[in-house]
XYZ file of C-alpha atoms in Angstrom:
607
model
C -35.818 24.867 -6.043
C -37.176 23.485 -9.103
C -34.399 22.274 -11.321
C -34.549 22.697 -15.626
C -33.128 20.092 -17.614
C -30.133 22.062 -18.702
C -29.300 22.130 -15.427
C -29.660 18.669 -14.492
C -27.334 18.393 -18.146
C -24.326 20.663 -16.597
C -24.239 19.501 -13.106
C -23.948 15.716 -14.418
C -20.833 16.711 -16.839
C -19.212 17.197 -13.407
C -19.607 14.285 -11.667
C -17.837 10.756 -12.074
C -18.630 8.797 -14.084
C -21.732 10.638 -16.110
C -18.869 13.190 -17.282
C -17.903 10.609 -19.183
C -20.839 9.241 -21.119
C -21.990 10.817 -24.543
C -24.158 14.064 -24.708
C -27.205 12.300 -25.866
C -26.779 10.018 -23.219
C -26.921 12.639 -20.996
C -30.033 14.282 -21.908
C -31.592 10.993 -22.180
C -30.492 10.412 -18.141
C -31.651 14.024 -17.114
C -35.442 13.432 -18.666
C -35.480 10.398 -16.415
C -33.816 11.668 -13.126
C -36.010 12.760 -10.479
C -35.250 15.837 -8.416
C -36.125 15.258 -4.595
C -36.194 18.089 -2.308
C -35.663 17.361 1.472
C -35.707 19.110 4.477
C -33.510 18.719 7.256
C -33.455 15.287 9.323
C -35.735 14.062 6.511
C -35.270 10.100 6.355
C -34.548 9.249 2.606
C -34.589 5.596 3.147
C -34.020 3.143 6.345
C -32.384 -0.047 6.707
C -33.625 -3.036 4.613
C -36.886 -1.290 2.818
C -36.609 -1.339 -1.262
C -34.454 1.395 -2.839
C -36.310 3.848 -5.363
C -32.729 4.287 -6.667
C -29.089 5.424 -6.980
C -29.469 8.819 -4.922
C -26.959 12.256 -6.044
C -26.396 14.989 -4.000
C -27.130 18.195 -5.988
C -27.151 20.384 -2.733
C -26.824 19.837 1.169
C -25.574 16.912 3.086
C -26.423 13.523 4.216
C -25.836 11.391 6.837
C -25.511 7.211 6.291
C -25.782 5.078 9.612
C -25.421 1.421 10.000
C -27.308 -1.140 10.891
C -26.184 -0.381 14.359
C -27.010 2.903 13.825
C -23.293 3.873 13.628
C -22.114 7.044 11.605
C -19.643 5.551 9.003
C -20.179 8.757 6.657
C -21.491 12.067 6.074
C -22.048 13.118 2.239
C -21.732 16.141 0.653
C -21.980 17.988 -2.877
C -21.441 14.908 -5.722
C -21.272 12.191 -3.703
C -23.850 9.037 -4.320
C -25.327 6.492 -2.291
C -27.612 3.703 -2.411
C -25.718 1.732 -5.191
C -24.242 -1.129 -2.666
C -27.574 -2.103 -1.443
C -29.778 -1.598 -4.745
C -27.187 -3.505 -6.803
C -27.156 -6.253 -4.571
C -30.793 -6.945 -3.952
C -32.899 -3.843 -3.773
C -32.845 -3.160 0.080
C -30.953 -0.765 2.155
C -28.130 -1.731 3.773
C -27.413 1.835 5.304
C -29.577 4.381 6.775
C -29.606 7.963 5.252
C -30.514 11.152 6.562
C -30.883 14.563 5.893
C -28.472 16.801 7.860
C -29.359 19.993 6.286
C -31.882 20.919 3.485
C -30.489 19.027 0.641
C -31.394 18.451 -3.280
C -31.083 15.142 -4.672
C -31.230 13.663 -7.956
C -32.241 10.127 -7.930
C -31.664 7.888 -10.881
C -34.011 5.302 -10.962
C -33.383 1.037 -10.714
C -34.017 0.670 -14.436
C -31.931 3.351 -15.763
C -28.696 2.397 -13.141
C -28.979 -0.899 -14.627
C -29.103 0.524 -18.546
C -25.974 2.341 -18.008
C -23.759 -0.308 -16.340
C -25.118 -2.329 -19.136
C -24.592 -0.172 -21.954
C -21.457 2.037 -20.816
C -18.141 0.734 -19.357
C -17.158 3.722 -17.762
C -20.879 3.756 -15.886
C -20.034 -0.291 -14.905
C -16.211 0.055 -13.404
C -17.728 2.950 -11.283
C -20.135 0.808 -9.468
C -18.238 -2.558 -9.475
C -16.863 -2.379 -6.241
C -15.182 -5.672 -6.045
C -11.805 -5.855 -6.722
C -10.479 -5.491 -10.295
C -7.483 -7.674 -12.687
C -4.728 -6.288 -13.157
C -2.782 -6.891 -15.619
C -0.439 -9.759 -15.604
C 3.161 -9.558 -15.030
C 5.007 -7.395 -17.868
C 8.596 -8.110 -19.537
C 11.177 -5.387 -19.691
C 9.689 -4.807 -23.535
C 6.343 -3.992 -22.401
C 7.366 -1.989 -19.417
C 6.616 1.976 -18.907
C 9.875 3.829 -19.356
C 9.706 5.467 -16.198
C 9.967 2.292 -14.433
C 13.384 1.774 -16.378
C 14.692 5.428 -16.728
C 17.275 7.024 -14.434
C 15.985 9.925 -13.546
C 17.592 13.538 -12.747
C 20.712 12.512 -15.125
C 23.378 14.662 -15.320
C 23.805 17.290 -17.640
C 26.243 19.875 -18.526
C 26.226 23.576 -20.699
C 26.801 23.328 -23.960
C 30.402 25.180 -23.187
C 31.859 23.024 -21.052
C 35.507 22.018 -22.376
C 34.821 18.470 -22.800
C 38.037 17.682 -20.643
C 35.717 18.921 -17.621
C 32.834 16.952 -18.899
C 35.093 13.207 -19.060
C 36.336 14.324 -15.383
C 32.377 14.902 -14.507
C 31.326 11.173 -16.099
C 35.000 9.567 -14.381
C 33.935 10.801 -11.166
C 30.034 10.022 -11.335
C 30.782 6.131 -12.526
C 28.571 7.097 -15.895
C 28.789 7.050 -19.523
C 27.124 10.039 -21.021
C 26.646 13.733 -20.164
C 23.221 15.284 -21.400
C 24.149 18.891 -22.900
C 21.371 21.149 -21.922
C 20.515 25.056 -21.451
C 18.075 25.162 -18.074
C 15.714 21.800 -19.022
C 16.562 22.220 -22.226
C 17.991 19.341 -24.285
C 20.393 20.617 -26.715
C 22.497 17.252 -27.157
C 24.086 14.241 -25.339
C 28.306 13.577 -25.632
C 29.180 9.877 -24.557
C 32.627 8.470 -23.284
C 32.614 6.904 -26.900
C 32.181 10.640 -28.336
C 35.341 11.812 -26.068
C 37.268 8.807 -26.944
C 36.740 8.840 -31.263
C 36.654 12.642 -31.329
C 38.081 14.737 -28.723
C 41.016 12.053 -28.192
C 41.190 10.627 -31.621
C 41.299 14.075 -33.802
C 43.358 15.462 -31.257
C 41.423 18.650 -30.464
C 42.461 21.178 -28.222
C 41.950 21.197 -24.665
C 39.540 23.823 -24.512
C 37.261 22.394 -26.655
C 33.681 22.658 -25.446
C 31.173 20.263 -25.481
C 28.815 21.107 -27.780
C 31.715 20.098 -30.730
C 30.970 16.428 -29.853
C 28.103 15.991 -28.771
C 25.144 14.373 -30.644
C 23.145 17.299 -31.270
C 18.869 16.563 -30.997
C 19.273 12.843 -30.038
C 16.554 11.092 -30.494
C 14.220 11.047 -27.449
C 11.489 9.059 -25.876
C 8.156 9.881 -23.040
C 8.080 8.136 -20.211
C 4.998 6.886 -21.490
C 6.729 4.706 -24.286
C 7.602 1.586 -23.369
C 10.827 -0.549 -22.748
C 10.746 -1.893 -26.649
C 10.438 1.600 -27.885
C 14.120 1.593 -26.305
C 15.265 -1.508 -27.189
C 14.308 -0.820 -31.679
C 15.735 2.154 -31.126
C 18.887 1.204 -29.725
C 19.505 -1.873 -31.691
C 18.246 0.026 -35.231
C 20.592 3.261 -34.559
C 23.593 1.288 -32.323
C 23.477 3.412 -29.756
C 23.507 2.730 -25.910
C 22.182 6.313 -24.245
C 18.048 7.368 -25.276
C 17.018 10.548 -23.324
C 13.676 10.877 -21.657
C 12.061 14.147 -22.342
C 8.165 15.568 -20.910
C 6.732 18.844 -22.445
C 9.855 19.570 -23.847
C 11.831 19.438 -20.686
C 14.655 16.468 -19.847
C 13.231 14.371 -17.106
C 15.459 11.060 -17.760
C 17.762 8.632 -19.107
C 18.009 5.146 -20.277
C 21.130 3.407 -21.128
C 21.871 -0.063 -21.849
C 23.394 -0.798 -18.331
C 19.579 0.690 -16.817
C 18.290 -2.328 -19.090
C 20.456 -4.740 -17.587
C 19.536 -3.526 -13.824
C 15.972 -3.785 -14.472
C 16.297 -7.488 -15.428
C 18.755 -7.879 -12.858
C 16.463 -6.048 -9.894
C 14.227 -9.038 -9.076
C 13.025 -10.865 -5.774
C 14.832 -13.816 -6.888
C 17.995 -12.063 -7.312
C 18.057 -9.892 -4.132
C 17.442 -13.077 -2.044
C 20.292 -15.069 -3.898
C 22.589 -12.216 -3.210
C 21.448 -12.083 0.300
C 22.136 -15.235 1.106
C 25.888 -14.890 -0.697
C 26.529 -12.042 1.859
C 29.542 -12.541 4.342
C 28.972 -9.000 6.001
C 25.326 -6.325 7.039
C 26.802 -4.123 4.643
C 27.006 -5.975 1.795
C 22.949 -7.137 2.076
C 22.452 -3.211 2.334
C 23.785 -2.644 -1.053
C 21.240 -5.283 -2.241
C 18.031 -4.186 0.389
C 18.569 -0.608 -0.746
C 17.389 -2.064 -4.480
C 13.680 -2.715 -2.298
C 12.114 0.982 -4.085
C 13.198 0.563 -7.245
C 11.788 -3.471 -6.608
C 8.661 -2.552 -5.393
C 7.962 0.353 -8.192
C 8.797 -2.631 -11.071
C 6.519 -5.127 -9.430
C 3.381 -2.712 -8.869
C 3.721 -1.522 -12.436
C 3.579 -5.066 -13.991
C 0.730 -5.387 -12.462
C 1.332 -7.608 -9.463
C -1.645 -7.599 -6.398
C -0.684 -6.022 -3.465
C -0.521 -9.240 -1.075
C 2.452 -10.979 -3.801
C 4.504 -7.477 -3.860
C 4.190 -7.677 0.030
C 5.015 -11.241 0.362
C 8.096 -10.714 -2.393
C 9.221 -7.524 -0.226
C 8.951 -9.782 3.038
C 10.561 -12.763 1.861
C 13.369 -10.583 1.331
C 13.308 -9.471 4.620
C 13.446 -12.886 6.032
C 16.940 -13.834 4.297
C 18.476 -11.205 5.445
C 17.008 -12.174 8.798
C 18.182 -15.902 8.161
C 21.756 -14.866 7.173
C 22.165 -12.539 9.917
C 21.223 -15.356 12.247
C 23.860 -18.030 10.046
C 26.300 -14.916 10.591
C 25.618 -14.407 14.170
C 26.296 -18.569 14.850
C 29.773 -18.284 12.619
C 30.663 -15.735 14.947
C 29.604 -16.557 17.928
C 29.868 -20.259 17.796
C 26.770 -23.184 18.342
C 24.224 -22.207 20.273
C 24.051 -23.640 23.472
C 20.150 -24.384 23.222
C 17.601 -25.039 20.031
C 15.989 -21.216 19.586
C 13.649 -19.639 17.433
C 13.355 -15.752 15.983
C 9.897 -14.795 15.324
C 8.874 -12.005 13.400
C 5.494 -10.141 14.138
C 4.257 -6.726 12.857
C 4.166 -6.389 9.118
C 6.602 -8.645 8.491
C 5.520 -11.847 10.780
C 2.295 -11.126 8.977
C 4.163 -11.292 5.239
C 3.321 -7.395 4.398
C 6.182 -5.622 4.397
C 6.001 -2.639 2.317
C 8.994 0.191 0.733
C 9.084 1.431 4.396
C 9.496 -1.074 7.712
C 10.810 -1.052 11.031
C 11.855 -4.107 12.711
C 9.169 -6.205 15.309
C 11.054 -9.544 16.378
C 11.816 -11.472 19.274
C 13.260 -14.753 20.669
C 12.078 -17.930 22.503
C 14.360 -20.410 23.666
C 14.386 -23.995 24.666
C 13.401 -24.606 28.179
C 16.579 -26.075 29.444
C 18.649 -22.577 28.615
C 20.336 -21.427 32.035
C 21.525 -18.106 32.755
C 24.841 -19.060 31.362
C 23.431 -19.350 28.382
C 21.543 -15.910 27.871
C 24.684 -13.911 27.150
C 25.294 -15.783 23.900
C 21.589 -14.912 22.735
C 21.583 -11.937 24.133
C 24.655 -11.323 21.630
C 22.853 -12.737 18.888
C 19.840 -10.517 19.264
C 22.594 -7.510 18.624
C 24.074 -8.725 15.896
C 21.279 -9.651 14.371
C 19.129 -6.495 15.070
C 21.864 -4.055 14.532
C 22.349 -6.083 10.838
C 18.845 -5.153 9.979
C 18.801 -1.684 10.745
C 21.921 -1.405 8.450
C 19.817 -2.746 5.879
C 17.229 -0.241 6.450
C 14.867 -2.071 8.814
C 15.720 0.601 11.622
C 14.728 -0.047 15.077
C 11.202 -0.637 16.924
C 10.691 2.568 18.615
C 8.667 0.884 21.355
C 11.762 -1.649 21.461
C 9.582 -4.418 20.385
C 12.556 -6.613 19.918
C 14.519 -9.322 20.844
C 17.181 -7.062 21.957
C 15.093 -6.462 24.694
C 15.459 -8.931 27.420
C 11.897 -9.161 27.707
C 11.635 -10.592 24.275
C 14.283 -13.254 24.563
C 13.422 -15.496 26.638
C 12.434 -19.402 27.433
C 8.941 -21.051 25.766
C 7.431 -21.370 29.381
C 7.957 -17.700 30.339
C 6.296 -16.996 26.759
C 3.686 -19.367 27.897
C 3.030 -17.607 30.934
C 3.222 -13.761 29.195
C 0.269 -15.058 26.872
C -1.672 -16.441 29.795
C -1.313 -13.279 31.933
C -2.302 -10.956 28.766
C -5.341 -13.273 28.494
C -6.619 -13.291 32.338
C -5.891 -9.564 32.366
C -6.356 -7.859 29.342
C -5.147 -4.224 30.919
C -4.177 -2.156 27.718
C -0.617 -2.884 27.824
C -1.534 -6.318 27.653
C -4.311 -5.964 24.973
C -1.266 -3.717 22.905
C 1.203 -6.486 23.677
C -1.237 -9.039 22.797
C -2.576 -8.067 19.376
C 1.711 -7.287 18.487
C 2.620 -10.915 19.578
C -0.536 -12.890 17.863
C 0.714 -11.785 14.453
C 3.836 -14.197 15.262
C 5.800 -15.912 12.450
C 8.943 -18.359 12.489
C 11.417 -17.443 10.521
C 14.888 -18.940 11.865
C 15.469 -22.061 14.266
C 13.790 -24.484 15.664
C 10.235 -24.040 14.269
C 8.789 -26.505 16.370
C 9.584 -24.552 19.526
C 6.118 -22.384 18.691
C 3.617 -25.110 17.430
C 2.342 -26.187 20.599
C 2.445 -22.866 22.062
C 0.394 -21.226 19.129
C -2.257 -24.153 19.247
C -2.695 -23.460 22.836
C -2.609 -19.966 23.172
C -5.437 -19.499 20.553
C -7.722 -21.926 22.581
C -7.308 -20.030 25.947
C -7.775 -16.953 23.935
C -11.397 -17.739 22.298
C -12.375 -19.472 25.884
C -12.006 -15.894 27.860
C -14.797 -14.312 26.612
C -13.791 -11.123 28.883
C -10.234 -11.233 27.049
C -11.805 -11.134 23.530
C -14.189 -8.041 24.512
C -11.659 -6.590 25.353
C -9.492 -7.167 22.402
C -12.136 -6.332 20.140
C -12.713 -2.856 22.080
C -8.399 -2.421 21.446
C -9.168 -3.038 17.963
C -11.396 -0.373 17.270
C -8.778 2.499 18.080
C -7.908 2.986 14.671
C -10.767 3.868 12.761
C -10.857 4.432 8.835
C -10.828 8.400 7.690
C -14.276 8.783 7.238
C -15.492 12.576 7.014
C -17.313 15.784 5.928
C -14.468 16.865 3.158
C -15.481 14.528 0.104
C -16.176 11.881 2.496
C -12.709 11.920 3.917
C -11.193 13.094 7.758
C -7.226 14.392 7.249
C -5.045 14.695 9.325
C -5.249 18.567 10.872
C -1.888 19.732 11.289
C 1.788 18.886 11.808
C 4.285 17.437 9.147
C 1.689 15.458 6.832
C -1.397 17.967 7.386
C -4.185 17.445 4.828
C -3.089 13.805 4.070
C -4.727 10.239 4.807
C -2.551 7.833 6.890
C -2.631 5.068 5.241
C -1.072 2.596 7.327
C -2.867 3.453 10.821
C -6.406 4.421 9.950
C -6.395 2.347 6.402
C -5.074 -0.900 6.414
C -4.619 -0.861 10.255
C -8.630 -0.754 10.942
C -8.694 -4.237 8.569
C -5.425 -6.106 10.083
C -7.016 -5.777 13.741
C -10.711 -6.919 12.411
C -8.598 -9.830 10.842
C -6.734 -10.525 13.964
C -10.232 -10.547 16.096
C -11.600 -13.214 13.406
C -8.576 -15.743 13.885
C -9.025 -15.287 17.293
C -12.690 -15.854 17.308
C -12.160 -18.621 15.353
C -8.412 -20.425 16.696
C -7.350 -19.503 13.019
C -3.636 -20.104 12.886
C -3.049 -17.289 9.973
C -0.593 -14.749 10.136
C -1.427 -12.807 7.191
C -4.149 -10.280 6.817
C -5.633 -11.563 3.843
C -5.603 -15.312 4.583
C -7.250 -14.400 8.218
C -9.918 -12.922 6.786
C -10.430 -15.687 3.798
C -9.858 -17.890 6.629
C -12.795 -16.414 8.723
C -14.885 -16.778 5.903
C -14.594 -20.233 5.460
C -15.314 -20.997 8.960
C -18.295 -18.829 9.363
C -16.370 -16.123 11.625
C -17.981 -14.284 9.053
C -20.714 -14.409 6.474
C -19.576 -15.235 3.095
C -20.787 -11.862 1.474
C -19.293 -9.971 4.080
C -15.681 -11.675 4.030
C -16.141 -10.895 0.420
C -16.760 -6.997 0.923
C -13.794 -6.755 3.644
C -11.679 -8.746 1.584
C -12.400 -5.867 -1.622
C -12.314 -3.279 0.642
C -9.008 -4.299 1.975
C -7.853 -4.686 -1.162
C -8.552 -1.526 -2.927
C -6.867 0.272 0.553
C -3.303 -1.758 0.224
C -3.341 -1.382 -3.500
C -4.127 2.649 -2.595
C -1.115 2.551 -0.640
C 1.302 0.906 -2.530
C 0.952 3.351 -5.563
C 1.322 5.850 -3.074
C 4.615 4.539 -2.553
C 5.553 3.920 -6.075
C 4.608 7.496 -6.714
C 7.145 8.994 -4.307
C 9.495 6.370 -5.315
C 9.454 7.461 -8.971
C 9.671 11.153 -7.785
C 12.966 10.329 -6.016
C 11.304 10.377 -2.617
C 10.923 8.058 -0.187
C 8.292 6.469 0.584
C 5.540 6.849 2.936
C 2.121 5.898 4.191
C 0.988 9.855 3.872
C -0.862 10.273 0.931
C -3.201 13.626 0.070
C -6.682 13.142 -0.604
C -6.125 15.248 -4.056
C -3.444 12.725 -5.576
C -6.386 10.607 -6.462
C -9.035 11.079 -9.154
C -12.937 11.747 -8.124
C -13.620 7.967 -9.390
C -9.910 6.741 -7.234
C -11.472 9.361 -4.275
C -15.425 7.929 -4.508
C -14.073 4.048 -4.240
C -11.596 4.848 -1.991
C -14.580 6.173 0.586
C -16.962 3.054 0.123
C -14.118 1.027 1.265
C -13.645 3.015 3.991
C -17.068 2.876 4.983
C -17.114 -0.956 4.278
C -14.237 -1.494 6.894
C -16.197 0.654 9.724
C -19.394 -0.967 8.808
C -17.408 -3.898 9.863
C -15.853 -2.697 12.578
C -19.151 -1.292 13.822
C -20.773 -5.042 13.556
C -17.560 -6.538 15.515
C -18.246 -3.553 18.212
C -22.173 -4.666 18.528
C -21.523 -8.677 19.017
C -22.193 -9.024 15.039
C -18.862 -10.221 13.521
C -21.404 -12.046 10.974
C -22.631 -9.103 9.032
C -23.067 -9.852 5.889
């Protein structure tokens, strides 16, 4: 099917990131574009021979293997391919086939390189490494819907105004905002009730609207936190309304100033460690949302807003244990409490369970275990009360399996590694993400050092590791490149804790292993690996991007539901992202099962 310039011209204007560019531009790209018309199982290019170019799918659908002739993604209507290996030396670093009868426009080497030279727009698109973010912001250049309160309270305009101080007295606020339906009509402030109602005496039926400030002055939640402050300071008044479209979405008062500067890592962890009592931390861990919203939108990376989120998670932890020793007296023996899961591996996000456990000093006797297993109560039941609620597969040290002496933890680790069955290969990849976090650190040195030797020596052990590792795979599919989940609760949404940053956190516990790497963390494993040749340096480079772009993916996620008064999750639909957000989002996922494809096949150096 032939295709005219025009329509070359309209179907560009709809895909990312031509839609963007000028209309000469556009004309200019269509005269140069050439139009390739394939049948079905027609090979458009294989592995390592020269690109002609950045390929476009006008019609049809095309299939991209690996190198090990893995499917890591099928492409449909809009979708490119061939940029990753042209851009990085010319060759083909996928295979791609025709699955059906397909129409592709295919933008040749020369031109690519004109428009990521000439047009930003055209460069962001195909820089797939990780971009800066912005560094960290003040409260006067932050977004006002970081600081606002939202859903504030509001009244009709004829409520007597005795009703309306009995409405702020019982909700611990200062102002009412007057509206009809999302209509702001007006705001009336304890000060209002005070110098007016009170003051001139008025009678007690008085409504409302006779005090109130009628069309206060109101901001966007776009405006920004010194937008506030002028306002405030030039007018004297402590209460700004947030308004969208002409509806009331918000409120920011002076005291919402004060909590922003007050809600910081620092803080939380100095009132942590002030707490006498479970209950008072939860006051302070239930401030995590609104910390994790402020530290994504001042432009933090994901892996310090993890490590801030976790390092408040391992106070509480600490204090819990200091608590747990008050009450319960000395210990009998040295002990440690480990952490694994996302927090022994410092990425803890707005949502965590609890993954811990407890090895003790050989010379504990059975005497001794009921005062630890006391401790592992107290302590465990303190951290669900501050939100970190229970391991549903008991992965704790509440469980006697999990507290016990170093030599039985010795001899767990050497039993998972002579016979990696899969509850050993699921216990196993849980416990080698172990951290210290309170007691006698040196307890797990030794232990560590030595289990990651045996581990690498079993050859057998590692297979079969490696094989446990590729259970979660990333959502690659036929719907814009992505595979949702089918049905049930979060139908038609991407998990992206299990098949998105899952698929990389195994990969990165295979490296350390392959390489007795004593990293926890995700990131540091796989910078780690790098560095020791585990992998190659371009493809620790690509995993490290990919990874990145998937956490940071998340964590707005989070901050999304977060700002929407929800909590938050790791369920996030494919249509909350933009086509450029969507099209990134799918090379990374086909990065990570490129990778886990190489790992599968014996090739952990792909590069």
């Amino acid at each position: 099917m032939p295709l005219s310039h025009d329509e070359i011209t309209r179907f560009l204007k709809s895909v990312h990131p031509y839609d963007a560019l000028p209309a000469n531009v556009l004309d200019a790209i269509a005269h140069q574009i050439e139009v390739w018309e394939v049948e079905e199982d027609f090979t458009v290019y294989k592995l390592g021979h020269s690109l002609p170019g950045v390929f476009v799918i006008y019609e049809g659908q095309i299939e991209i293997k690996d190198r090990n002739d893995v499917v890591v993604s099928h492409l449909g209507l809009r979708n490119s391919f061939g940029e990753r290996g042209l851009l990085k030396d010319g060759k083909a670093i996928t295979k791609a086939r025709a699955d059906a009868s397909s129409v592709l426009l295919l933008l040749p080497p020369d031109l690519v390189r004109e428009l990521i030279a000439g047009h930003q727009v055209v460069a962001k698109f195909f820089n797939r490494s990780r971009t800066t973010r912005a560094g960290p912001q003040s409260l006067a250049t932050s977004s006002i819907d970081v600081l606002m309160a939202r859903n504030p309270a509001t009244c009709p305009p004829d409520t007597p105004v005795r009703e309306a101080a009995q409405l702020m007295r019982d909700k611990h606020i200062s102002s009412l905002c007057v509206t009809d339906q999302e209509t702001l009509l007006g705001i009336a402030t304890l000060r209002d009730v005070s110098g007016k109602f009170v003051a001139d005496e008025m009678p007690a039926d008085t409504p409302v609207a006779s005090i109130m400030t009628a069309n206060p002055i109101t901001l966007s939640p776009s405006d920004i936190g010194s937008d506030v402050l002028h306002i405030m300071m030039e007018r004297g008044i402590g209460h700004v309304p947030i308004s969208e479209g002409g509806r009331l979405v918000g409120i920011v008062t002076q005291t919402d100033l004060t909590h922003y500067q007050a809600v910081n890592s620092a803080e939380l962890v100095r009132q942590i460690a002030a707490a006498q009592t479970a209950e008072q931390m939860a006051t302070v861990t239930d401030e995590i949302p609104q910390l994790l919203v402020q530290l994504v939108a001042a432009g933090n990376r994901h892996e310090i807003v993890t490590r801030l989120i976790t390092d408040i998670a391992d106070t509480a932890t600490r204090r819990l244990l200091a608590l747990a020793e008050a009450k319960l007296g000395p210990p009998p023996v040295p002990y440690l409490w480990l952490a694994c899961g996302s927090q022994g591996r410092q990425e803890q996000t707005g949502v965590s369970d609890q993954d811990n456990c407890l090895m003790l000093d050989d010379s504990v006797t059975d005497g001794d275990m009921p005062y630890f297993h006391a401790m592992a109560q107290f302590v465990s039941d303190g951290l669900d009360t501050c939100g970190y609620f229970y391991c549903p597969g008991e992965m704790m040290a509440t469980n006697s399996r999990w507290c016990q002496p170093v030599q039985v933890w010795r001899d767990y680790f050497k039993s998972w590694i002579a016979k990696p069955n899969p509850e050993a290969q699921m216990l196993a990849s849980v416990m080698f993400d172990l951290r210290p976090i309170g007691g006698a650190f040196e307890l797990f040195d030794k232990l560590q050092a030595d289990t990651l030797v045996a581990a690498r020596a079993n050859s057998i052990f590692v297979a079969h590791m490696i094989s446990n590792s590729l259970k979660h795979t990333p959502p690659l599919g036929l719907l814009r490149g992505f595979a949702t989940i089918r049905s049930g609760e979060h139908r038609n949404t991407l998990d992206l804790k299990h098949n998105g940053v899952v698929p990389v956190v195994d990969l990165a516990r295979i490296y350390s292993l392959q390489g007795e790497l004593p990293e926890a963390n995700t990131r540091a494993r796989l910078r780690a690996a790098g560095a020791a040749g585990i992998l190659s340096e371009s493809g620790a480079r690509d995993l490290l991007d990919a990874y990145d772009l998937i956490a940071e993916t998340r964590l707005e996620h989070q901050v999304r539901l977060v700002k929407s008064g929800e909590k938050p999750d790791n369920f996030m639909p494919p249509t909350a992202l933009s086509d450029f957000e969507r099209s990134h989002l799918r090379d990374a996922f086909v990065v990570v099962k490129t990778m886990q494809s190489a790992v599968g096949h014996g090739k952990g150096m792909l590069g």
